Amino acid sequence: MVTVPVVVVALLTVPVVVVSVVVVGVAVLIVSVAVVIVSVPIPLAVARISIRGASCRVFHRVS
């Protein structure tokens, strides 16, 4: 009756592995979404500032 403990151990380890994989996947998703949320406004702000500066220079030259 060696197979019974092996089956029990396998049945116990499978959910643990699945849960750990799911937790790691969710954590990676959360981190990637947070990185995107943090990193997206920075280039947008830089672009806005540069566009404003360029438009101000153009208007000053025209006037």
PDB file of C-alpha atoms in Angstrom:
ATOM      1  CA  MET A   1       0.000   0.000   0.000  1.00  0.00           C
ATOM      2  CA  VAL A   2       2.703   2.452  -0.987  1.00  0.00           C
ATOM      3  CA  THR A   3       0.546   3.997  -3.694  1.00  0.00           C
ATOM      4  CA  VAL A   4      -1.993   5.540  -1.280  1.00  0.00           C
ATOM      5  CA  PRO A   5       0.430   8.027   0.357  1.00  0.00           C
ATOM      6  CA  VAL A   6       1.843   8.880  -3.074  1.00  0.00           C
ATOM      7  CA  VAL A   7      -1.653   9.600  -4.393  1.00  0.00           C
ATOM      8  CA  VAL A   8      -2.493  11.657  -1.296  1.00  0.00           C
ATOM      9  CA  VAL A   9       0.736  13.647  -1.607  1.00  0.00           C
ATOM     10  CA  ALA A  10       0.102  14.201  -5.315  1.00  0.00           C
ATOM     11  CA  LEU A  11      -3.470  15.332  -4.654  1.00  0.00           C
ATOM     12  CA  LEU A  12      -2.232  17.716  -1.963  1.00  0.00           C
ATOM     13  CA  THR A  13       0.632  19.154  -4.011  1.00  0.00           C
ATOM     14  CA  VAL A  14      -1.399  19.782  -7.178  1.00  0.00           C
ATOM     15  CA  PRO A  15      -3.709  22.433  -5.627  1.00  0.00           C
ATOM     16  CA  VAL A  16      -0.749  24.062  -3.867  1.00  0.00           C
ATOM     17  CA  VAL A  17       1.150  24.313  -7.152  1.00  0.00           C
ATOM     18  CA  VAL A  18      -1.928  25.608  -8.986  1.00  0.00           C
ATOM     19  CA  VAL A  19      -2.659  28.203  -6.303  1.00  0.00           C
ATOM     20  CA  SER A  20       0.956  29.354  -6.204  1.00  0.00           C
ATOM     21  CA  VAL A  21       1.063  29.670 -10.000  1.00  0.00           C
ATOM     22  CA  VAL A  22      -2.186  31.654  -9.985  1.00  0.00           C
ATOM     23  CA  VAL A  23      -0.954  33.918  -7.182  1.00  0.00           C
ATOM     24  CA  VAL A  24       2.334  34.543  -8.987  1.00  0.00           C
ATOM     25  CA  GLY A  25       0.484  35.253 -12.240  1.00  0.00           C
ATOM     26  CA  VAL A  26      -1.893  37.694 -10.550  1.00  0.00           C
ATOM     27  CA  ALA A  27       1.019  39.411  -8.805  1.00  0.00           C
ATOM     28  CA  VAL A  28       2.880  39.762 -12.107  1.00  0.00           C
ATOM     29  CA  LEU A  29      -0.254  41.173 -13.752  1.00  0.00           C
ATOM     30  CA  ILE A  30      -0.774  43.676 -10.927  1.00  0.00           C
ATOM     31  CA  VAL A  31       2.863  44.772 -11.048  1.00  0.00           C
ATOM     32  CA  SER A  32       2.832  45.151 -14.830  1.00  0.00           C
ATOM     33  CA  VAL A  33      -0.418  47.139 -14.747  1.00  0.00           C
ATOM     34  CA  ALA A  34       0.982  49.355 -11.999  1.00  0.00           C
ATOM     35  CA  VAL A  35       4.173  49.926 -14.000  1.00  0.00           C
ATOM     36  CA  VAL A  36       2.125  50.846 -17.078  1.00  0.00           C
ATOM     37  CA  ILE A  37      -0.105  53.184 -15.050  1.00  0.00           C
ATOM     38  CA  VAL A  38       2.941  54.872 -13.527  1.00  0.00           C
ATOM     39  CA  SER A  39       5.047  55.050 -16.689  1.00  0.00           C
ATOM     40  CA  VAL A  40       2.363  56.190 -19.164  1.00  0.00           C
ATOM     41  CA  PRO A  41       1.608  59.689 -17.742  1.00  0.00           C
ATOM     42  CA  ILE A  42       5.307  60.649 -17.566  1.00  0.00           C
ATOM     43  CA  PRO A  43       5.964  60.631 -21.348  1.00  0.00           C
ATOM     44  CA  LEU A  44       2.547  62.212 -21.909  1.00  0.00           C
ATOM     45  CA  ALA A  45       3.406  65.046 -19.534  1.00  0.00           C
ATOM     46  CA  VAL A  46       6.806  65.489 -21.179  1.00  0.00           C
ATOM     47  CA  ALA A  47       5.169  65.530 -24.612  1.00  0.00           C
ATOM     48  CA  ARG A  48       2.593  68.089 -23.461  1.00  0.00           C
ATOM     49  CA  ILE A  49       5.293  70.332 -22.015  1.00  0.00           C
ATOM     50  CA  SER A  50       7.398  70.084 -25.181  1.00  0.00           C
ATOM     51  CA  ILE A  51       4.338  70.715 -27.391  1.00  0.00           C
ATOM     52  CA  ARG A  52       3.396  73.758 -25.299  1.00  0.00           C
ATOM     53  CA  GLY A  53       6.940  75.072 -25.508  1.00  0.00           C
ATOM     54  CA  ALA A  54       7.059  74.545 -29.269  1.00  0.00           C
ATOM     55  CA  SER A  55       3.649  76.158 -29.826  1.00  0.00           C
ATOM     56  CA  CYS A  56       4.586  79.128 -27.638  1.00  0.00           C
ATOM     57  CA  ARG A  57       7.784  79.628 -29.629  1.00  0.00           C
ATOM     58  CA  VAL A  58       5.878  79.417 -32.918  1.00  0.00           C
ATOM     59  CA  PHE A  59       3.279  81.938 -31.735  1.00  0.00           C
ATOM     60  CA  HIS A  60       5.994  84.304 -30.512  1.00  0.00           C
ATOM     61  CA  ARG A  61       7.762  84.103 -33.867  1.00  0.00           C
ATOM     62  CA  VAL A  62       4.527  84.687 -35.791  1.00  0.00           C
ATOM     63  CA  SER A  63       3.509  87.653 -33.674  1.00  0.00           C
TER      64      SER A  63
END
